[in-house]
Amino acid sequence: MAPKPAHPDIQRPGGARPAPGPREQAASLKSAPRAQVLVVGGGINGVGTFRELALQGVDVVLVERGDYCQGASGASSHMIHGGIRYLENGEFRLVHESVVERNRLLRIAPHYVKPLQTTIPVFSTFSGILNAPLRFLTHRSGRPGERGAVLIKIGLSLYDLFSRQGGSVPRHRFLGRRKALAELPALRPDVKYTATYFDASVHDPERLTLDVLRDGLEAGPHARASNYVSAVGITGAGEGAAVRLRDGLTGEEFDFAADVVVNTTGAWVDATNGAFGAPTRFMGGTKGSHIVLDHPELLAACAGREIFFEHSDGRIVLIYPIGDRVLVGTTDIDAGEDLEPVCTDAEIEYFFDLIRHVFPSVRVGRESIVYTFSGVRPLPRHDDTAPGFVSRDYRIEKAALPGGAGQGMLSLVGGKWTTFRALSEHLADEVLALLGHGRSVGTGELPIGGGRGFPTDEEGVQAWLKAHTGPGIDAHRAEILL
């Protein structure tokens, strides 16, 4: 008999069934190769859609060709944010939805989504007032023009207005040069103001994705998922049309039938549709790279907050602490056909330059790099629009499954981390309409994974830590587990 766990109260609440292992799940797909819905792609939007459908009792299967959250979902800037800069693009609907969902994730996923104090250093007062309307109207970056305090004040006031619904984050505040340098002494000495507001961060996007996935799996045996299984084509015709799946570990291929197929493969949406025999040109992703540094001086310079600012080329960039490391990003370069990008030497030099732009006394070299990472944002095709002005909103493209007899196929174009729950809800509702299935469970206030029962105040935190500290688990380890 296996020994009894030292802390049985750490087990999943409610006696929830343990999630089957990945190969057990793959075997399940082969032995029962049919479901109402097949979701292809295990990034946060695919996993979120899987959870939504599973909670409605839909017979749903999710497949992912590699690790869950391995693409853009895992290569993000680790922010849950309203997207203040999208106001300049005129994307007011997206900003409103984003701040509502940011506030919501702070409530329903408090174990991973945390408030993030963000400071914008400002080096002029009136700059950008004439350039901003031109950028708004043309969506072309044109000649870089610094955004001054007046423009930033207008943007943050609008942002506060959008943030009121369902949130408790403080309003923004402006400081003059003297107080700004007192708070952040390593800033450029010619700083005129700082503007500080709150967004949120997710330091462990992969873990939150797995929590969302587990919620779906624990809905019941009608929900199945397996990674290292890829969709490689369509076989058969009419009512016998099916998706051809390949087990990435064994190479075995088998057919899987579904009434609705949902393509949530991100930057690979067109490639997936092409494999299905229905070529599309929906996507025009951009490459975003980041570096993570082990640099105590830079960590101290940030004073526990994100530094969010405009670099000399007009690109909005960021520096912020993740634990005892510092994340620096991000670039925004047309990816073209390169859907497996790496961070280049030129990008690394760009990151060092942007650090010097705001913290000129902080010296950073390659010896401080812990690692680099890159991803391709699943943006829509944008032709001549400058990458920074491409919409971060999403749309759902509907079609018939190629060669089928009325089976539906939905392709997700776009989407961002912050809005994954709202997007997944929308996409799931489209699927439910095709199935003639009503929604029975709302997820707007439904805690995600470990967000259930998570302590909401310091007294609750201390009580949890006391209850879970004991043999083999000291106070520091208990904090990590919480």
Coordinates of C-alpha atoms in Angstrom, one line a residue:
M1 CA 0.0 0.0 0.0
A2 CA 1.3 3.5 -0.9
P3 CA 2.1 5.6 2.2
K4 CA -0.5 8.2 3.2
P5 CA 0.4 11.7 2.1
A6 CA 1.7 13.9 4.9
H7 CA -0.8 16.6 4.0
P8 CA -4.0 15.0 2.6
D9 CA -5.7 18.4 2.6
I10 CA -3.5 19.5 -0.3
Q11 CA -5.3 17.1 -2.6
R12 CA -7.7 18.3 -5.2
P13 CA -11.0 19.6 -3.7
G14 CA -14.1 17.5 -3.7
G15 CA -12.5 14.2 -4.5
A16 CA -12.0 15.3 -8.2
R17 CA -10.8 12.5 -10.4
P18 CA -7.1 12.7 -11.3
A19 CA -6.4 13.7 -14.9
P20 CA -5.3 10.8 -17.1
G21 CA -1.8 10.8 -18.3
P22 CA -1.1 12.0 -21.9
R23 CA -0.6 8.6 -23.5
E24 CA -3.7 7.3 -21.8
Q25 CA -5.6 10.2 -23.3
A26 CA -4.1 9.5 -26.8
A27 CA -5.1 5.9 -26.5
S28 CA -8.7 7.0 -25.6
L29 CA -8.8 9.0 -28.8
K30 CA -7.8 6.0 -30.9
S31 CA -10.3 3.6 -29.2
A32 CA -13.2 6.1 -29.3
P33 CA -12.5 8.2 -32.4
R34 CA -15.5 10.5 -32.3
A35 CA -16.7 13.6 -30.5
Q36 CA -19.2 16.4 -31.0
V37 CA -16.3 18.9 -31.1
L38 CA -12.6 18.6 -32.0
V39 CA -10.5 21.6 -30.9
V40 CA -7.1 21.7 -32.6
G41 CA -4.5 23.7 -30.8
G42 CA -3.6 23.8 -27.1
G43 CA -2.6 27.4 -26.5
I44 CA -4.6 29.4 -24.0
N45 CA -7.4 30.1 -26.4
G46 CA -7.8 26.5 -27.4
V47 CA -7.6 25.3 -23.9
G48 CA -10.0 28.0 -22.7
T49 CA -12.5 27.0 -25.4
F50 CA -12.1 23.3 -24.4
R51 CA -12.9 24.3 -20.8
E52 CA -16.0 26.3 -21.8
L53 CA -17.5 23.4 -23.9
A54 CA -16.6 20.8 -21.3
L55 CA -18.4 22.7 -18.6
Q56 CA -21.6 22.8 -20.8
G57 CA -21.5 19.0 -21.0
V58 CA -20.4 18.9 -24.6
D59 CA -18.5 15.8 -25.8
V60 CA -15.3 17.6 -26.7
V61 CA -11.7 16.6 -27.5
L62 CA -8.6 18.8 -27.6
V63 CA -5.4 17.9 -29.4
E64 CA -2.1 19.8 -29.3
R65 CA 0.9 18.8 -31.5
G66 CA 3.5 19.7 -28.8
D67 CA 3.5 21.0 -25.2
Y68 CA 0.4 22.8 -24.0
C69 CA 1.0 26.6 -24.1
Q70 CA 4.2 26.1 -26.2
G71 CA 3.6 28.8 -28.9
A72 CA 2.7 32.5 -28.5
S73 CA 0.8 31.6 -25.2
G74 CA 4.1 30.7 -23.6
A75 CA 6.2 33.4 -25.2
S76 CA 4.1 36.3 -24.0
S77 CA 5.2 39.4 -22.0
H78 CA 3.6 37.7 -19.0
M79 CA 1.1 40.6 -18.7
I80 CA -2.6 40.7 -18.1
H81 CA -3.4 44.2 -19.2
G82 CA -6.1 46.4 -20.7
G83 CA -3.8 47.5 -23.6
I84 CA -3.6 51.2 -23.0
R85 CA -1.8 51.7 -26.3
Y86 CA -4.7 50.2 -28.2
L87 CA -6.6 53.4 -27.5
E88 CA -4.4 55.1 -30.1
N89 CA -5.5 52.5 -32.6
G90 CA -9.2 53.3 -31.9
E91 CA -9.8 49.8 -30.4
F92 CA -12.1 51.0 -27.7
R93 CA -14.1 47.7 -27.6
L94 CA -11.0 45.7 -27.1
V95 CA -9.7 48.0 -24.4
H96 CA -13.0 47.8 -22.5
E97 CA -13.2 44.0 -22.8
S98 CA -9.5 43.8 -21.8
V99 CA -9.8 45.8 -18.6
V100 CA -13.0 44.0 -17.6
E101 CA -11.3 40.6 -18.1
R102 CA -8.2 41.8 -16.3
N103 CA -10.3 42.7 -13.3
R104 CA -12.1 39.4 -13.6
L105 CA -8.9 37.3 -13.7
L106 CA -7.6 39.1 -10.6
R107 CA -10.8 37.7 -8.9
I108 CA -11.1 34.2 -10.4
A109 CA -7.4 33.3 -10.8
P110 CA -5.7 35.2 -7.9
H111 CA -3.2 32.4 -7.4
Y112 CA -1.5 33.3 -10.7
V113 CA -2.8 36.7 -11.8
K114 CA -1.4 39.5 -9.6
P115 CA -1.7 43.3 -9.6
L116 CA 1.2 45.0 -11.4
Q117 CA 2.2 48.5 -10.6
T118 CA 3.3 50.1 -13.9
T119 CA 5.2 53.4 -14.3
I120 CA 5.6 55.4 -17.5
P121 CA 8.6 57.7 -17.5
V122 CA 7.8 60.9 -19.5
F123 CA 10.4 63.2 -21.0
S124 CA 8.3 65.9 -22.6
T125 CA 5.0 67.8 -22.0
F126 CA 3.3 68.4 -25.3
S127 CA 5.1 66.0 -27.8
G128 CA 2.9 63.8 -29.9
I129 CA -0.2 65.9 -29.8
L130 CA -0.1 66.4 -33.6
N131 CA 1.4 63.0 -34.5
A132 CA -1.2 61.0 -32.5
P133 CA -4.2 61.9 -34.6
L134 CA -2.2 61.0 -37.7
R135 CA -1.3 57.6 -36.3
F136 CA -4.9 57.1 -35.3
L137 CA -6.2 57.9 -38.8
T138 CA -3.6 56.2 -40.9
H139 CA -2.4 53.3 -38.6
R140 CA 1.1 53.9 -39.9
S141 CA 4.0 54.6 -37.5
G142 CA 5.6 57.1 -39.7
R143 CA 8.4 59.2 -38.2
P144 CA 8.9 58.4 -34.5
G145 CA 7.3 61.1 -32.3
E146 CA 7.5 61.0 -28.6
R147 CA 4.3 60.9 -26.6
G148 CA 4.3 63.7 -24.1
A149 CA 2.6 64.1 -20.7
V150 CA -0.6 65.7 -22.1
L151 CA -1.2 62.8 -24.5
I152 CA -0.4 60.2 -21.8
K153 CA -2.6 62.0 -19.3
I154 CA -5.5 61.8 -21.8
G155 CA -4.9 58.1 -22.5
L156 CA -4.7 57.2 -18.8
S157 CA -7.9 59.1 -18.0
L158 CA -9.7 57.1 -20.7
Y159 CA -8.1 54.0 -19.3
D160 CA -9.3 54.7 -15.8
L161 CA -12.8 55.2 -17.2
F162 CA -12.8 51.8 -18.9
S163 CA -11.4 50.2 -15.8
R164 CA -14.2 51.2 -13.5
Q165 CA -16.4 48.2 -14.2
G166 CA -15.9 45.4 -11.7
G167 CA -12.5 46.5 -10.6
S168 CA -10.8 47.9 -7.6
V169 CA -7.4 49.0 -9.1
P170 CA -6.3 52.5 -8.1
R171 CA -6.6 55.4 -10.5
H172 CA -3.4 56.6 -12.2
R173 CA -1.2 59.3 -10.6
F174 CA 1.4 61.8 -12.1
L175 CA 4.5 62.9 -10.3
G176 CA 6.9 65.7 -11.2
R177 CA 10.6 65.3 -11.7
R178 CA 11.7 65.6 -8.1
K179 CA 9.3 63.1 -6.7
A180 CA 9.7 60.8 -9.7
L181 CA 13.5 60.6 -9.1
A182 CA 13.0 60.1 -5.4
E183 CA 10.9 57.0 -6.2
L184 CA 13.1 55.8 -9.1
P185 CA 16.6 57.3 -8.6
A186 CA 18.1 55.3 -11.5
L187 CA 15.8 57.0 -14.1
R188 CA 17.3 59.4 -16.7
P189 CA 17.9 62.7 -14.9
D190 CA 16.0 64.6 -17.6
V191 CA 12.8 62.8 -16.8
K192 CA 10.0 65.4 -16.4
Y193 CA 7.2 63.3 -15.0
T194 CA 6.2 59.7 -14.2
A195 CA 2.7 58.3 -14.7
T196 CA 1.8 55.3 -12.5
Y197 CA -1.2 53.0 -12.9
F198 CA -2.0 49.4 -12.2
D199 CA -2.5 46.4 -14.6
A200 CA -1.8 42.8 -13.8
S201 CA 0.8 40.1 -14.5
V202 CA 0.9 36.3 -14.9
H203 CA 4.4 35.0 -14.0
D204 CA 3.5 31.4 -14.8
P205 CA 1.3 31.4 -18.0
E206 CA 2.0 27.7 -18.6
R207 CA 0.7 26.8 -15.1
L208 CA -2.4 28.9 -15.5
T209 CA -3.0 27.2 -18.9
L210 CA -2.7 23.8 -17.2
D211 CA -5.2 24.8 -14.5
V212 CA -7.7 25.8 -17.3
L213 CA -7.1 22.5 -19.0
R214 CA -7.6 20.5 -15.8
D215 CA -10.9 22.3 -15.1
G216 CA -12.1 21.0 -18.5
L217 CA -10.9 17.5 -17.9
E218 CA -12.5 17.4 -14.4
A219 CA -15.9 18.3 -16.0
G220 CA -16.3 14.6 -16.7
P221 CA -15.3 11.8 -19.1
H222 CA -17.0 13.6 -22.0
A223 CA -13.9 15.9 -22.1
R224 CA -10.7 14.4 -23.4
A225 CA -7.4 16.0 -24.3
S226 CA -4.0 14.9 -25.5
N227 CA -0.8 16.7 -26.4
Y228 CA 1.7 15.4 -28.9
V229 CA -1.2 14.6 -31.3
S230 CA -1.4 16.7 -34.4
A231 CA -4.1 17.2 -37.1
V232 CA -2.5 16.4 -40.5
G233 CA -5.4 16.3 -43.0
I234 CA -9.0 15.3 -43.8
T235 CA -10.0 11.8 -44.9
G236 CA -13.2 10.4 -46.3
A237 CA -16.1 12.4 -47.7
G238 CA -19.7 13.3 -46.8
E239 CA -20.8 12.1 -43.5
G240 CA -17.7 9.9 -43.4
A241 CA -15.3 12.9 -43.5
A242 CA -12.9 12.9 -40.5
V243 CA -9.8 14.6 -39.4
R244 CA -6.6 12.6 -39.7
L245 CA -4.6 12.7 -36.4
R246 CA -1.0 11.6 -35.9
D247 CA 0.4 10.5 -32.6
G248 CA 3.7 12.5 -32.4
L249 CA 5.4 9.9 -30.2
T250 CA 4.6 6.7 -32.1
G251 CA 3.9 8.1 -35.6
E252 CA 0.6 6.2 -35.7
E253 CA -2.2 7.9 -37.7
F254 CA -5.9 7.5 -37.2
D255 CA -9.2 9.1 -38.2
F256 CA -11.2 11.2 -35.8
A257 CA -14.8 12.3 -36.6
A258 CA -16.5 15.4 -35.2
D259 CA -19.5 17.5 -35.9
V260 CA -17.6 20.7 -35.5
V261 CA -13.8 21.3 -35.8
V262 CA -12.3 24.4 -34.2
N263 CA -8.9 25.6 -35.4
T264 CA -7.2 27.5 -32.6
T265 CA -3.6 26.9 -33.8
G266 CA -2.6 30.6 -33.5
A267 CA 0.0 31.6 -36.0
W268 CA -0.4 28.2 -37.7
V269 CA -4.1 28.7 -38.5
D270 CA -3.5 29.0 -42.3
A271 CA -1.1 26.0 -42.2
T272 CA -3.7 23.9 -40.4
N273 CA -6.4 24.9 -42.9
G274 CA -4.1 24.1 -45.7
A275 CA -3.5 20.6 -44.3
F276 CA -7.3 20.2 -44.3
G277 CA -7.4 21.1 -48.0
A278 CA -9.0 24.5 -47.4
P279 CA -6.1 27.0 -47.8
T280 CA -6.6 30.4 -46.2
R281 CA -4.7 33.7 -45.9
F282 CA -6.0 34.9 -42.6
M283 CA -2.8 35.3 -40.6
G284 CA 0.0 37.9 -40.6
G285 CA 1.8 37.3 -37.4
T286 CA 4.5 39.4 -35.9
K287 CA 7.6 38.1 -34.0
G288 CA 8.0 39.2 -30.4
S289 CA 11.2 38.4 -28.5
H290 CA 12.2 38.9 -24.9
I291 CA 15.2 38.4 -22.7
V292 CA 15.4 37.5 -19.0
L293 CA 18.3 38.9 -17.0
D294 CA 19.9 38.1 -13.7
H295 CA 20.9 41.6 -12.8
P296 CA 20.4 42.8 -9.2
E297 CA 21.1 46.5 -10.1
L298 CA 18.4 46.6 -12.8
L299 CA 16.0 44.7 -10.5
A300 CA 16.5 47.3 -7.8
A301 CA 16.1 50.2 -10.4
C302 CA 12.6 48.9 -11.2
A303 CA 11.6 49.1 -7.5
G304 CA 9.2 46.2 -7.9
R305 CA 7.2 47.8 -10.7
E306 CA 7.0 47.5 -14.5
I307 CA 8.7 50.3 -16.4
F308 CA 6.5 50.7 -19.5
F309 CA 7.7 53.3 -22.1
E310 CA 8.2 54.4 -25.6
H311 CA 11.6 53.7 -27.1
S312 CA 13.3 56.1 -29.5
D313 CA 11.9 54.3 -32.5
G314 CA 8.3 54.8 -31.2
R315 CA 8.0 51.2 -30.1
I316 CA 6.3 50.6 -26.7
V317 CA 8.6 48.4 -24.6
L318 CA 8.8 47.2 -21.0
I319 CA 11.2 46.2 -18.2
Y320 CA 9.8 44.5 -15.2
P321 CA 10.7 42.1 -12.4
I322 CA 9.7 38.4 -12.5
G323 CA 10.7 37.0 -9.1
D324 CA 14.4 37.8 -8.7
R325 CA 15.0 38.2 -12.5
V326 CA 14.1 41.0 -14.9
L327 CA 12.1 40.5 -18.1
V328 CA 12.8 42.9 -21.0
G329 CA 10.8 43.1 -24.2
T330 CA 9.4 43.2 -26.8
T331 CA 10.0 43.5 -30.5
D332 CA 7.3 43.6 -33.1
I333 CA 8.6 42.4 -36.4
D334 CA 6.7 40.9 -39.4
A335 CA 7.3 37.1 -39.0
G336 CA 6.6 36.1 -42.6
E337 CA 6.9 32.4 -43.0
D338 CA 9.1 32.0 -39.9
L339 CA 6.8 30.4 -37.3
E340 CA 9.6 29.0 -35.2
P341 CA 11.5 32.2 -34.3
V342 CA 14.5 32.8 -32.1
C343 CA 15.8 35.9 -30.5
T344 CA 18.5 37.4 -32.6
D345 CA 21.7 39.3 -31.7
A346 CA 20.2 42.4 -33.2
E347 CA 17.2 42.1 -30.9
I348 CA 19.4 41.6 -27.8
E349 CA 21.3 44.8 -28.7
Y350 CA 17.9 46.5 -29.0
F351 CA 17.0 45.4 -25.5
F352 CA 20.2 46.7 -24.1
D353 CA 19.7 50.0 -25.8
L354 CA 16.2 50.4 -24.4
I355 CA 17.5 49.7 -20.9
R356 CA 20.1 52.5 -21.4
H357 CA 17.3 54.8 -22.7
V358 CA 15.6 54.9 -19.3
F359 CA 18.4 53.7 -16.9
P360 CA 21.6 55.2 -18.4
S361 CA 23.7 54.4 -15.4
V362 CA 22.8 50.7 -15.3
R363 CA 25.3 48.6 -17.3
V364 CA 24.0 45.4 -18.8
G365 CA 25.9 42.8 -20.8
R366 CA 25.3 39.4 -22.3
E367 CA 26.7 37.6 -19.2
S368 CA 23.5 38.6 -17.4
I369 CA 21.2 36.8 -19.8
V370 CA 19.5 33.8 -18.2
Y371 CA 17.5 33.0 -21.4
T372 CA 15.8 34.4 -24.4
F373 CA 12.5 33.5 -25.9
S374 CA 10.5 34.4 -29.0
G375 CA 7.0 33.8 -30.3
V376 CA 4.7 34.7 -33.2
R377 CA 1.6 36.8 -32.3
P378 CA -1.4 35.3 -34.1
L379 CA -2.3 38.6 -35.7
P380 CA -4.5 39.0 -38.8
R381 CA -3.0 39.7 -42.2
H382 CA -2.2 43.4 -42.3
D383 CA -0.6 44.3 -45.6
D384 CA 0.8 47.9 -45.3
T385 CA -0.3 48.5 -41.7
A386 CA 2.7 49.0 -39.4
P387 CA 3.1 46.0 -37.0
G388 CA 2.4 48.1 -33.9
F389 CA -0.9 49.2 -35.3
V390 CA -2.2 45.7 -36.3
S391 CA -5.4 45.0 -34.3
R392 CA -5.0 42.7 -31.3
D393 CA -8.7 41.9 -31.5
Y394 CA -10.0 38.6 -32.7
R395 CA -12.5 37.3 -35.2
I396 CA -14.0 33.9 -35.9
E397 CA -14.1 32.6 -39.5
K398 CA -16.8 30.0 -40.3
A399 CA -16.7 27.4 -43.1
A400 CA -17.8 23.9 -43.8
L401 CA -15.4 21.0 -43.2
P402 CA -13.7 20.3 -46.6
G403 CA -15.4 17.3 -48.2
G404 CA -17.9 16.9 -45.4
A405 CA -21.6 16.8 -45.3
G406 CA -22.4 19.8 -43.2
Q407 CA -19.8 19.5 -40.5
G408 CA -18.7 22.9 -39.3
M409 CA -15.2 24.4 -39.1
L410 CA -14.3 27.5 -37.2
S411 CA -11.0 29.3 -37.4
L412 CA -9.8 31.7 -34.7
V413 CA -7.9 34.7 -36.1
G414 CA -6.1 36.8 -33.5
G415 CA -6.7 37.0 -29.7
K416 CA -4.6 37.9 -26.7
W417 CA -3.8 36.4 -23.3
T418 CA -5.8 38.9 -21.3
T419 CA -9.1 38.2 -23.1
F420 CA -8.8 34.5 -23.4
R421 CA -11.8 33.8 -21.1
A422 CA -14.2 36.2 -23.0
L423 CA -12.8 34.9 -26.4
S424 CA -13.3 31.3 -25.3
E425 CA -16.8 32.1 -24.2
H426 CA -17.6 33.7 -27.5
L427 CA -16.1 30.9 -29.6
A428 CA -17.8 28.2 -27.5
D429 CA -21.2 30.0 -28.0
E430 CA -20.6 29.8 -31.7
V431 CA -20.0 26.1 -31.4
L432 CA -23.0 25.6 -29.2
A433 CA -25.2 27.4 -31.8
L434 CA -24.0 25.0 -34.5
L435 CA -24.8 22.0 -32.2
G436 CA -28.1 23.4 -31.1
H437 CA -26.9 23.1 -27.6
G438 CA -27.7 25.7 -24.9
R439 CA -25.3 27.2 -22.4
S440 CA -25.8 25.9 -18.9
V441 CA -22.8 27.2 -17.0
G442 CA -21.4 30.7 -17.0
T443 CA -17.7 31.2 -16.4
G444 CA -17.5 35.0 -15.8
E445 CA -17.2 34.5 -12.0
L446 CA -16.2 30.8 -11.9
P447 CA -12.8 30.4 -10.2
I448 CA -10.1 28.8 -12.3
G449 CA -8.2 25.8 -10.8
G450 CA -6.4 26.8 -7.7
G451 CA -8.3 30.1 -7.6
R452 CA -11.0 28.1 -5.8
G453 CA -10.8 28.8 -2.1
F454 CA -7.7 31.0 -2.5
P455 CA -7.3 33.3 0.5
T456 CA -8.4 36.8 -0.2
D457 CA -6.7 38.7 2.6
E458 CA -3.5 38.6 4.7
E459 CA -5.3 36.9 7.6
G460 CA -6.5 34.1 5.2
V461 CA -3.0 33.8 3.8
Q462 CA -1.4 33.3 7.2
A463 CA -4.1 30.8 8.2
W464 CA -3.4 28.8 5.1
L465 CA 0.3 28.9 5.6
K466 CA 0.0 27.8 9.2
A467 CA -2.3 24.9 8.2
H468 CA 0.1 23.7 5.6
T469 CA 3.4 24.1 7.4
G470 CA 4.7 20.9 9.0
P471 CA 7.0 17.9 8.5
G472 CA 8.7 18.3 5.2
I473 CA 7.2 21.7 4.4
D474 CA 8.7 24.8 6.0
A475 CA 7.1 28.2 5.8
H476 CA 9.1 29.2 2.7
R477 CA 7.9 26.1 0.8
A478 CA 4.4 26.6 1.9
E479 CA 4.4 30.1 0.4
I480 CA 5.6 28.6 -2.9
L481 CA 2.9 26.0 -2.8
L482 CA 0.3 28.7 -2.1

